[in-house]
């Protein structure tokens, strides 16, 4: 036991004396969560639009007012002729142009049919889509108000109710993803680097020629990172609750336990990587390419798994991050208990046991 | 016998690193492995410290077999690898304490063993190991390898890259350790250090050329050896190599060592030959053989 404590003490010296690893450990989680929370978002806010109004009557004026009043759009400029549309897009600031036809109000009343052309800048397809949806919603809203006065009988109104994230805040989606990435990075990459550093500097040779058992070396190496990862998880949850008002509907205890389980899985992966790489650089490359990319691309964090081609959907099952993100979302947003996520938990547990077993088996008691 | 090595062979893919190595080291002996870089010294050390498994042969350390009893060996030996292998970001004291803890001992417990060495590095005990000079690093590494009072100490090229004064101090320390029931196996590429060992094995290309005491090895050298110098050393070596009666020619410090293949060698005759090659200031004088001369002769 004394040996073990001595070993852990040494590990903490390494971590706290290496400014780079300290930065990765504590700077990155905060930077990432803020970055994803504030900068990377698919909500639209105050999008600049231009108006080309050929009729300039009561109806168009009211619609324009409604659009200007919404927080999604701000009217950047009014243009007078079709030729100007291309020009304003080319300047780049305006993302959409609303083109009202001539005699808009008259057509609407007499023929019950008036036309607006919504032209969007689709260089960013997602934003373009969202803009046209929002404009449509505002127009529908306007029509509904008009129809109240003139009694129309048949009407289908779809009432959309977005559960678990009624305001469609993208931060709700990013927090679980970022938490997964950070825990994976800290646990897997940092442990694999710290073990291969001993190999690279030759200190592993001395550790091998000592009475320390392999399991003592591994656990001693890994333990500080379990501790630091838990602190990171707490920082992320606290930040997202207080800065982004992210709800945690479910039990915090369950959240903590699931996080520890994921951390252990990631650590086991880190040990496994260190057994197959001889230098810190290799370990880092394998961690980044082999772990980070799948976590970002295949875990369902950014791209929905259901819309992936079948082979990728199958591959995504072997990525621990996928299951952890499902668990996180269920606990944080849906507030469910273990009875709803036991399957995912069991899968994660299985992976942890498998990776630990494999890395203990692959750990070499000699140099080759 | 403290170390018994019999018929050890080891090869890496195509390279034969060690071929049929056998030797014994008695208790409390300083045994030197002398040979150039790439001779297989480090491989042999790694086999004896249980880090590598030989392809053939057997070895035992302090009575424990290197394969079946590797755990007992790891408790009873001290190992100082050729490359400086301590934690550079830990201070001198932290390194010592760490190695003391993992061997289940304390700095105080075996203090008398490392005292002589430790007092030299004590003024720097709060300095990070990476910031020490080469000689200091080696002294610290020796302290760390000794901290658990090992029965056998393995030192792989401990003085490579160390200044001459520190080298001398280092060897004085080894001599002092000898009186404390520690067997020492040390390797070095420096022939002058070989004379300080009790017995030495000359090793080259994975084979042992000779095992004996340093005195006996020098005595085995039967040829008359000459120190030569002239105004142009490079030309001197080339001319000597052209001389048809030469047996061996190689630079040795500020001189060239020369041996002749005839028993009735006449230095004057050689001088005349060299003068015909436009060399001046020629000095030819008889000298005594050293371990390096023996090594050069054996490895021919």
XYZ file of C-alpha atoms in Angstrom:
668
model
C 0.000 0.000 0.000
C 2.832 2.364 0.875
C 4.396 1.605 -2.494
C 1.158 2.414 -4.200
C 0.773 5.763 -2.431
C 4.380 6.630 -3.253
C 3.689 5.860 -6.882
C 0.561 8.012 -6.986
C 2.417 10.880 -5.328
C 4.998 10.698 -8.076
C 2.257 10.770 -10.754
C 0.782 13.932 -9.303
C 4.220 15.563 -9.333
C 4.447 14.741 -13.042
C 1.026 16.177 -13.816
C 1.387 19.373 -11.846
C 4.891 20.083 -13.113
C 4.040 19.724 -16.774
C 2.308 22.900 -17.896
C 1.121 21.382 -21.159
C -0.697 18.519 -19.528
C -2.149 20.848 -16.930
C -3.512 23.003 -19.706
C -5.074 20.040 -21.494
C -6.521 18.838 -18.213
C -8.131 22.011 -17.011
C -8.009 24.621 -19.753
C -9.528 22.522 -22.473
C -12.759 21.430 -20.779
C -13.645 25.013 -19.974
C -12.611 26.313 -23.384
C -14.537 23.588 -25.209
C -17.730 23.913 -23.265
C -17.753 27.684 -23.737
C -16.855 27.349 -27.387
C -19.603 24.858 -28.118
C -22.067 26.675 -25.922
C -21.633 30.149 -27.330
C -19.985 29.998 -30.693
C -21.065 26.803 -32.353
C -24.805 26.843 -32.532
C -27.474 26.098 -35.099
C -30.004 28.456 -33.665
C -30.569 31.633 -35.641
C -30.602 35.028 -34.039
C -30.905 38.463 -35.639
C -30.282 37.236 -39.156
C -29.947 40.153 -41.557
C -32.530 40.119 -44.334
C -33.491 42.451 -47.157
C -37.014 43.298 -48.359
C -38.111 43.871 -51.932
C -41.667 45.125 -51.660
C -43.425 45.680 -55.021
C -46.822 46.545 -53.548
C -46.146 48.562 -50.374
C -49.672 48.131 -49.052
C -51.243 47.419 -45.660
C -50.764 43.662 -45.750
C -47.077 43.723 -46.701
C -46.403 46.445 -44.153
C -47.926 44.347 -41.407
C -45.991 41.256 -42.387
C -42.769 43.247 -42.544
C -43.459 44.661 -39.111
C -44.067 41.204 -37.723
C -40.799 39.952 -39.169
C -38.862 42.947 -37.926
C -40.362 42.479 -34.463
C -39.257 38.861 -34.168
C -35.898 38.263 -32.518
C -34.796 35.987 -35.343
C -34.555 38.614 -38.038
C -33.426 42.162 -38.418
C -34.123 44.076 -41.594
C -30.865 45.180 -43.044
C -32.148 47.146 -46.036
C -35.010 47.707 -48.480
C -34.255 47.220 -52.139
C -36.216 48.486 -55.111
C -35.653 46.133 -58.021
C -34.955 42.454 -58.788
C -31.470 43.191 -60.098
C -30.395 44.276 -56.632
C -31.055 40.835 -55.077
C -27.896 39.307 -56.477
C -25.924 42.352 -55.407
C -26.990 42.233 -51.741
C -26.228 38.508 -51.497
C -22.814 39.100 -52.951
C -22.024 41.599 -50.209
C -22.537 38.673 -47.884
C -24.255 40.288 -44.931
C -27.815 39.565 -45.995
C -28.820 35.911 -45.674
C -32.324 36.140 -47.148
C -34.461 38.381 -49.333
C -38.270 38.551 -49.126
C -39.806 39.471 -52.463
C -43.486 40.559 -52.229
C -45.374 40.447 -55.532
C -47.238 43.384 -56.971
C -50.733 44.028 -55.572
C -50.112 41.680 -52.709
C -52.985 42.850 -50.543
C -55.465 42.938 -53.442
C -54.599 39.409 -54.557
C -54.879 38.154 -51.029
C -58.374 39.477 -50.524
C -59.823 38.941 -54.014
C -58.249 35.658 -54.998
C -57.277 34.342 -51.596
C -53.837 33.855 -53.030
C -50.834 36.113 -52.754
C -47.192 35.297 -53.358
C -44.011 35.960 -51.478
C -40.713 34.740 -52.770
C -38.248 33.755 -49.999
C -34.743 33.705 -51.396
C -32.107 32.383 -49.048
C -28.348 32.178 -49.193
C -27.815 28.423 -49.171
C -24.044 28.464 -48.883
C -24.914 27.349 -45.364
C -27.762 24.920 -46.046
C -28.809 24.462 -42.429
C -29.214 28.160 -41.803
C -31.035 28.617 -45.112
C -33.478 25.900 -44.152
C -34.068 27.295 -40.728
C -34.620 30.816 -42.091
C -37.244 29.681 -44.587
C -39.028 27.670 -41.874
C -39.088 30.647 -39.534
C -40.407 32.975 -42.256
C -43.157 30.468 -43.066
C -44.098 30.239 -39.432
C -44.463 34.015 -39.225
C -46.594 34.065 -42.391
C -48.845 31.291 -41.053
C -49.229 33.222 -37.881
C -50.262 36.314 -39.836
C -52.811 34.344 -41.834
C -54.315 32.833 -38.729
C -54.863 36.281 -37.293
C -56.505 37.466 -40.520
C -58.770 34.439 -40.667
C -60.093 35.027 -37.189
C -62.041 38.052 -38.422
C -63.386 36.426 -41.589
C -64.896 33.224 -40.306
C -63.425 30.289 -42.159
C -64.631 26.918 -41.036
C -62.149 24.277 -42.040
C -58.677 24.536 -40.698
C -56.006 22.103 -39.652
C -53.724 23.432 -37.021
C -50.692 21.402 -36.133
C -49.554 22.091 -32.640
C -45.917 21.211 -32.360
C -44.655 20.465 -28.910
C -40.942 19.905 -28.549
C -40.401 17.730 -25.500
C -37.235 17.687 -23.370
C -35.828 20.705 -25.137
C -38.788 22.998 -25.872
C -36.657 25.932 -26.935
C -34.501 23.720 -29.185
C -31.377 24.959 -27.504
C -28.339 23.434 -29.164
C -26.380 23.629 -25.945
C -28.511 20.770 -24.621
C -27.116 18.648 -27.380
C -23.538 19.850 -27.046
C -23.074 19.463 -23.318
C -23.350 15.653 -23.301
C -21.151 15.511 -26.399
C -18.471 17.800 -25.040
C -18.482 15.998 -21.717
C -17.924 12.727 -23.551
C -15.090 14.159 -25.637
C -13.330 15.694 -22.650
C -13.571 12.583 -20.499
C -12.334 10.467 -23.396
C -9.465 12.846 -24.094
C -8.335 13.251 -20.510
C -8.722 9.629 -19.596
C -7.527 7.801 -22.676
C -5.033 10.175 -24.218
C -3.424 11.414 -21.033
C -2.946 7.945 -19.540
C -1.612 6.478 -22.743
C 0.849 9.358 -23.028
C 1.933 9.132 -19.428
C 2.601 5.398 -19.663
C 4.481 5.654 -22.949
C 6.532 8.511 -21.519
C 7.960 6.056 -18.999
C 8.833 3.747 -21.857
C 10.376 6.501 -23.918
C 12.492 7.943 -21.108
C 13.651 4.491 -20.034
C 12.166 4.707 -16.560
C 9.879 1.796 -17.389
C 13.012 -0.354 -17.522
C 13.736 0.498 -13.898
C 10.117 0.056 -12.840
C 10.133 -3.406 -14.405
C 13.303 -4.316 -12.519
C 11.636 -3.530 -9.220
C 9.274 -5.458 -6.972
C 6.282 -3.456 -8.276
C 3.619 -5.701 -9.780
C 2.236 -4.809 -13.232
C -1.173 -4.179 -11.717
C 0.339 -1.733 -9.233
C 2.028 0.190 -12.029
C -1.158 0.339 -14.114
C -3.489 1.289 -11.290
C -0.950 3.778 -9.974
C -0.708 5.382 -13.394
C -4.455 5.460 -13.902
C -5.663 6.504 -10.478
C -4.698 10.204 -10.673
C -6.525 10.470 -13.979
C -9.702 8.937 -12.565
C -9.576 11.604 -9.916
C -8.884 14.433 -12.378
C -11.533 13.224 -14.830
C -14.150 13.275 -12.093
C -13.187 16.846 -11.291
C -13.501 17.671 -14.977
C -16.940 16.080 -15.182
C -18.043 18.152 -12.196
C -16.664 21.344 -13.773
C -18.519 20.647 -17.014
C -21.834 19.903 -15.304
C -21.561 22.951 -13.059
C -20.639 25.215 -15.990
C -23.512 23.970 -18.097
C -26.018 24.334 -15.268
C -24.999 27.839 -14.290
C -23.984 29.374 -17.603
C -26.247 27.593 -20.065
C -29.116 26.758 -17.722
C -28.840 23.133 -18.746
C -31.296 21.127 -16.697
C -30.282 17.979 -14.895
C -33.644 16.286 -14.504
C -32.369 12.916 -13.311
C -30.381 11.877 -10.273
C -26.982 13.471 -9.918
C -25.725 10.349 -8.193
C -26.644 8.174 -11.164
C -25.001 10.718 -13.461
C -21.825 10.565 -11.387
C -21.765 6.762 -11.332
C -22.301 6.500 -15.091
C -19.522 9.037 -15.620
C -17.139 7.001 -13.480
C -18.026 3.925 -15.512
C -17.281 5.748 -18.758
C -14.042 7.159 -17.337
C -12.896 3.646 -16.435
C -13.720 2.400 -19.945
C -11.741 5.252 -21.457
C -8.801 4.648 -19.111
C -8.725 0.997 -20.089
C -8.581 2.088 -23.722
C -5.712 4.406 -22.819
C -3.761 1.574 -21.220
C -4.428 -0.584 -24.263
C -3.077 2.149 -26.545
C 0.035 2.487 -24.391
C 0.760 -1.237 -24.680
C 0.871 -1.026 -28.470
C 2.745 2.247 -28.903
C 6.403 2.834 -28.151
C 6.512 6.626 -28.144
C 4.385 9.424 -26.770
C 3.757 10.688 -30.278
C 2.380 7.382 -31.480
C 0.176 7.182 -28.413
C -1.147 10.655 -29.089
C -1.814 9.956 -32.762
C -3.624 6.713 -32.002
C -5.692 8.416 -29.320
C -6.617 11.278 -31.587
C -7.306 9.303 -34.738
C -8.595 6.142 -33.145
C -10.656 7.641 -30.362
C -11.420 11.298 -30.897
C -12.591 11.089 -34.481
C -15.055 8.245 -33.874
C -16.287 10.024 -30.757
C -16.992 13.159 -32.733
C -18.272 11.576 -35.931
C -19.878 8.273 -35.019
C -21.242 8.758 -31.535
C -24.347 10.639 -32.601
C -22.970 13.760 -30.963
C -23.050 15.860 -34.133
C -24.459 13.605 -36.834
C -27.570 11.583 -35.996
C -26.822 7.866 -36.103
C -30.217 7.027 -37.591
C -29.404 8.908 -40.770
C -26.044 7.204 -41.308
C -25.530 4.443 -43.867
C -26.079 0.980 -42.368
C -22.387 -0.058 -42.112
C -21.596 3.078 -40.131
C -24.616 2.492 -37.919
C -23.253 -0.951 -37.110
C -19.762 0.397 -36.431
C -21.177 3.058 -34.135
C -22.269 0.294 -31.753
C -18.701 -0.503 -30.766
C -18.009 3.079 -29.796
C -18.363 3.498 -26.039
C -19.096 7.197 -26.484
C -22.333 6.446 -28.316
C -23.754 4.628 -25.305
C -22.508 7.205 -22.856
C -24.136 10.037 -24.807
C -27.452 8.166 -24.819
C -27.166 7.692 -21.067
C -26.216 11.321 -20.463
C -29.075 12.686 -22.549
C -31.559 10.367 -20.879
C -30.482 11.348 -17.392
C -29.956 15.053 -17.942
C -32.829 15.868 -20.268
C -35.412 13.149 -19.724
C -34.699 12.644 -16.063
C -35.021 8.871 -16.235
C -33.559 6.440 -13.721
C -31.414 3.366 -14.127
C -34.405 1.247 -15.182
C -34.412 3.060 -18.526
C -30.691 3.050 -19.221
C -29.642 -0.298 -17.764
C -29.070 -1.724 -21.213
C -26.636 1.014 -22.218
C -24.983 0.815 -18.805
C -24.515 -2.906 -19.170
C -22.960 -2.486 -22.614
C -20.550 0.108 -21.231
C -19.719 -2.134 -18.295
C -19.028 -5.018 -20.658
C -16.706 -2.860 -22.723
C -14.856 -1.692 -19.608
C -14.291 -5.258 -18.410
C -13.180 -6.342 -21.874
C -10.677 -3.514 -22.321
C -9.256 -3.862 -18.817
C -8.824 -7.605 -19.306
C -7.162 -7.096 -22.656
C -4.772 -4.428 -21.433
C -3.719 -6.391 -18.354
C -3.090 -9.349 -20.623
C -1.116 -7.249 -23.092
C 0.926 -5.479 -20.417
C 4.466 -6.748 -20.706
C 6.437 -7.857 -17.699
C 9.583 -7.667 -19.828
C 10.854 -5.401 -22.551
C 9.671 -7.410 -25.528
C 28.930 -17.692 -7.341
C 26.823 -14.618 -7.581
C 26.218 -14.546 -11.319
C 26.301 -17.657 -13.461
C 25.896 -17.286 -17.202
C 26.062 -20.343 -19.414
C 25.811 -20.443 -23.189
C 23.543 -17.443 -23.551
C 22.630 -16.588 -27.149
C 20.280 -13.904 -28.319
C 19.423 -12.614 -31.764
C 17.203 -9.831 -33.046
C 15.751 -10.796 -36.412
C 18.971 -11.049 -38.454
C 21.488 -9.653 -35.989
C 23.193 -12.071 -33.634
C 23.543 -9.897 -30.547
C 25.042 -12.558 -28.298
C 26.612 -15.898 -29.163
C 27.292 -18.550 -26.537
C 28.236 -16.239 -23.725
C 29.422 -17.988 -20.562
C 31.071 -16.580 -17.450
C 30.775 -16.593 -13.683
C 31.069 -13.740 -11.256
C 32.125 -14.456 -7.692
C 30.479 -12.802 -4.709
C 31.793 -9.301 -3.924
C 33.681 -9.139 -7.170
C 33.785 -6.211 -9.589
C 33.456 -7.827 -12.980
C 33.891 -5.669 -16.047
C 32.428 -6.218 -19.491
C 34.744 -4.383 -21.841
C 33.854 -3.802 -25.423
C 32.951 -1.221 -28.056
C 29.446 0.069 -28.744
C 27.268 -2.585 -30.327
C 29.197 -5.467 -28.795
C 26.066 -6.757 -27.063
C 26.731 -5.481 -23.553
C 23.315 -3.866 -23.058
C 21.509 -6.951 -24.374
C 23.408 -9.095 -21.889
C 22.492 -6.726 -19.058
C 18.856 -6.855 -20.022
C 18.858 -10.631 -20.050
C 20.488 -10.762 -16.633
C 18.081 -8.185 -15.190
C 15.129 -10.291 -16.462
C 14.073 -7.678 -19.015
C 14.751 -9.892 -22.013
C 14.626 -13.638 -22.520
C 17.588 -15.282 -24.191
C 17.009 -17.550 -27.178
C 19.347 -20.122 -25.749
C 21.242 -20.806 -22.548
C 20.610 -20.191 -18.872
C 21.631 -17.697 -16.257
C 21.141 -17.225 -12.556
C 21.591 -14.219 -10.310
C 22.223 -14.676 -6.581
C 20.919 -18.197 -6.935
C 17.703 -17.272 -8.761
C 16.999 -18.323 -12.317
C 16.447 -15.343 -14.635
C 13.312 -16.812 -16.166
C 11.497 -18.812 -13.524
C 12.520 -16.725 -10.521
C 12.425 -13.310 -12.131
C 10.354 -11.852 -9.295
C 12.981 -12.722 -6.666
C 15.697 -11.257 -8.835
C 13.814 -7.997 -9.203
C 13.761 -7.686 -5.409
C 17.464 -8.323 -5.014
C 19.272 -6.465 -7.740
C 20.031 -2.848 -8.468
C 20.058 -1.805 -12.111
C 21.383 1.339 -13.660
C 20.586 1.395 -17.400
C 22.939 3.004 -19.891
C 20.525 5.797 -20.613
C 19.818 8.145 -17.691
C 16.527 6.720 -16.464
C 15.332 8.731 -13.539
C 12.448 11.158 -13.456
C 13.805 14.430 -14.808
C 10.921 16.461 -13.451
C 11.374 15.156 -9.924
C 13.981 16.594 -7.585
C 16.991 14.633 -6.355
C 15.290 13.927 -3.062
C 11.932 13.004 -4.617
C 13.640 10.528 -6.936
C 15.448 8.885 -4.039
C 12.311 8.735 -1.937
C 10.301 7.302 -4.800
C 12.769 4.490 -5.432
C 13.062 3.838 -1.702
C 9.262 3.482 -1.414
C 8.806 1.167 -4.364
C 11.483 -1.113 -2.956
C 9.734 -1.002 0.402
C 12.525 0.782 2.252
C 13.424 4.286 3.354
C 16.288 6.646 2.727
C 17.331 6.394 6.388
C 17.386 2.598 6.513
C 20.316 2.113 4.143
C 21.789 5.550 4.517
C 25.256 4.253 5.439
C 25.440 2.463 2.086
C 24.846 5.536 -0.037
C 26.221 8.118 2.387
C 29.540 8.647 0.591
C 27.783 9.271 -2.689
C 24.775 11.096 -1.350
C 26.756 13.777 0.495
C 28.159 14.837 -2.853
C 24.740 15.469 -4.353
C 23.049 16.594 -1.148
C 23.675 20.323 -1.805
C 21.452 19.912 -4.870
C 18.749 17.815 -3.259
C 15.986 20.236 -4.215
C 17.126 20.517 -7.808
C 15.227 18.676 -10.542
C 17.165 15.652 -11.775
C 16.977 16.918 -15.376
C 18.964 20.004 -14.394
C 21.947 18.119 -12.902
C 25.297 17.779 -14.658
C 26.208 14.443 -16.231
C 28.399 13.342 -13.331
C 25.781 14.318 -10.752
C 23.100 12.447 -12.665
C 25.164 9.275 -12.578
C 25.789 9.642 -8.852
C 22.073 10.078 -8.253
C 21.275 7.082 -10.456
C 23.788 5.008 -8.493
C 22.168 6.116 -5.223
C 18.754 5.103 -6.540
C 20.057 1.716 -7.668
C 21.649 1.131 -4.258
C 18.868 2.366 -2.033
C 17.450 -1.080 -1.272
C 20.856 -2.650 -0.559
C 20.861 -5.011 -3.547
C 22.928 -8.198 -3.563
C 24.001 -7.647 -7.146
C 24.470 -4.319 -8.877
C 24.240 -4.000 -12.650
C 25.829 -0.877 -14.110
C 25.488 -0.478 -17.851
C 28.098 2.011 -19.060
C 27.792 4.205 -15.974
C 30.594 6.548 -16.985
C 29.789 7.146 -20.631
C 29.460 10.863 -21.255
C 30.887 11.769 -17.850
C 33.898 14.036 -17.346
C 37.248 12.398 -16.342
C 37.163 13.697 -12.754
C 33.665 12.383 -12.120
C 34.627 9.097 -13.754
C 37.500 8.707 -11.347
C 35.255 9.522 -8.372
C 32.659 7.096 -9.624
C 35.124 4.240 -9.727
C 36.418 5.088 -6.266
C 32.840 4.723 -5.042
C 32.487 1.326 -6.699
C 35.681 0.177 -4.995
C 34.251 1.252 -1.638
C 30.990 -0.598 -2.286
C 32.918 -3.787 -2.817
C 33.558 -4.103 0.898
C 29.823 -4.104 1.600
C 28.771 -7.494 0.207
C 27.667 -6.259 -3.164
C 28.636 -7.995 -6.387
C 29.076 -5.554 -9.240
C 28.780 -6.240 -12.956
C 29.839 -3.158 -14.860
C 30.263 -2.491 -18.555
C 32.364 0.190 -20.125
C 33.816 1.105 -23.488
C 36.805 2.757 -21.736
C 39.794 0.459 -21.564
C 41.469 2.472 -18.794
C 38.568 1.639 -16.479
C 39.020 -2.050 -17.144
C 42.209 -2.071 -15.068
C 40.121 -1.127 -12.026
C 38.005 -4.303 -12.179
C 38.870 -7.545 -10.404
C 38.270 -9.519 -13.561
C 37.219 -8.512 -17.025
C 35.640 -10.076 -20.064
C 36.546 -8.619 -23.429
C 33.483 -8.742 -25.643
C 33.028 -7.970 -29.299
C 30.289 -8.698 -31.833
C 28.389 -10.740 -29.282
C 31.296 -13.008 -28.457
C 33.607 -13.115 -25.487
C 37.241 -12.880 -26.574
C 38.915 -13.405 -23.214
C 38.135 -13.563 -19.504
C 40.888 -12.937 -16.954
C 42.222 -10.431 -14.466
C 43.423 -7.184 -16.086
C 47.047 -8.066 -15.262
C 46.762 -11.509 -16.805
C 45.203 -10.081 -19.920
C 48.065 -7.630 -20.388
C 50.618 -10.374 -19.782
C 49.106 -12.469 -22.554
C 50.266 -9.868 -25.013
C 53.484 -11.340 -26.361
C 54.544 -8.963 -29.100
C 56.916 -6.047 -28.747
C 54.934 -2.869 -29.076
C 56.267 0.513 -30.236
C 55.110 4.095 -29.807
C 55.592 6.052 -32.991
C 55.154 9.696 -33.776
C 56.113 12.007 -36.623
C 55.330 15.442 -37.998
C 52.286 14.160 -39.928
C 50.335 11.495 -38.037
C 47.938 10.777 -40.889
C 50.769 10.153 -43.348
C 52.564 8.139 -40.672
C 49.635 5.716 -40.326
C 49.274 5.380 -44.086
C 52.997 4.766 -44.550
C 53.085 2.195 -41.758
C 50.171 0.358 -43.320
C 52.129 0.222 -46.580
C 55.165 -1.193 -44.771
C 55.161 -4.841 -45.720
C 56.298 -6.215 -42.344
C 53.601 -4.551 -40.262
C 51.528 -6.695 -37.949
C 49.228 -4.013 -36.521
C 48.939 -0.225 -36.762
C 46.423 1.895 -34.888
C 46.328 5.319 -33.271
C 46.735 5.330 -29.513
C 46.405 8.701 -27.821
C 49.110 11.007 -29.172
C 51.044 8.084 -30.651
C 50.600 5.304 -33.134
C 51.010 1.786 -31.790
C 52.959 -0.445 -34.100
C 53.917 -4.101 -33.968
C 56.049 -5.940 -36.439
C 55.495 -9.438 -37.649
C 59.176 -10.409 -37.568
C 60.797 -11.522 -34.296
C 64.052 -9.697 -35.147
C 62.504 -6.299 -35.820
C 64.965 -3.455 -36.284
C 63.553 0.030 -35.539
C 66.280 1.757 -37.539
C 65.205 -0.010 -40.669
C 61.644 1.248 -40.162
C 62.907 4.770 -39.564
C 64.762 4.719 -42.868
C 61.600 3.553 -44.602
C 59.545 6.338 -43.032
C 62.134 8.966 -43.935
C 61.879 7.819 -47.515
C 58.176 8.758 -47.225
C 59.190 12.348 -46.435
C 58.289 12.111 -42.737
C 60.360 14.039 -40.212
C 60.657 14.208 -36.415
C 60.266 10.454 -36.300
C 60.285 8.910 -32.831
C 60.227 5.159 -32.340
C 60.296 3.796 -28.792
C 59.417 0.562 -27.063
C 56.346 0.632 -24.773
C 54.360 -1.787 -22.618
C 51.081 -3.304 -23.722
C 47.771 -2.152 -22.255
C 44.344 -3.775 -22.166
C 43.431 -1.849 -25.292
C 46.387 -3.371 -27.144
C 45.267 -6.794 -26.071
C 41.757 -6.025 -27.179
C 42.950 -4.816 -30.575
C 45.051 -7.938 -30.957
C 42.248 -10.293 -29.935
C 39.649 -8.634 -32.092
C 41.835 -8.770 -35.220
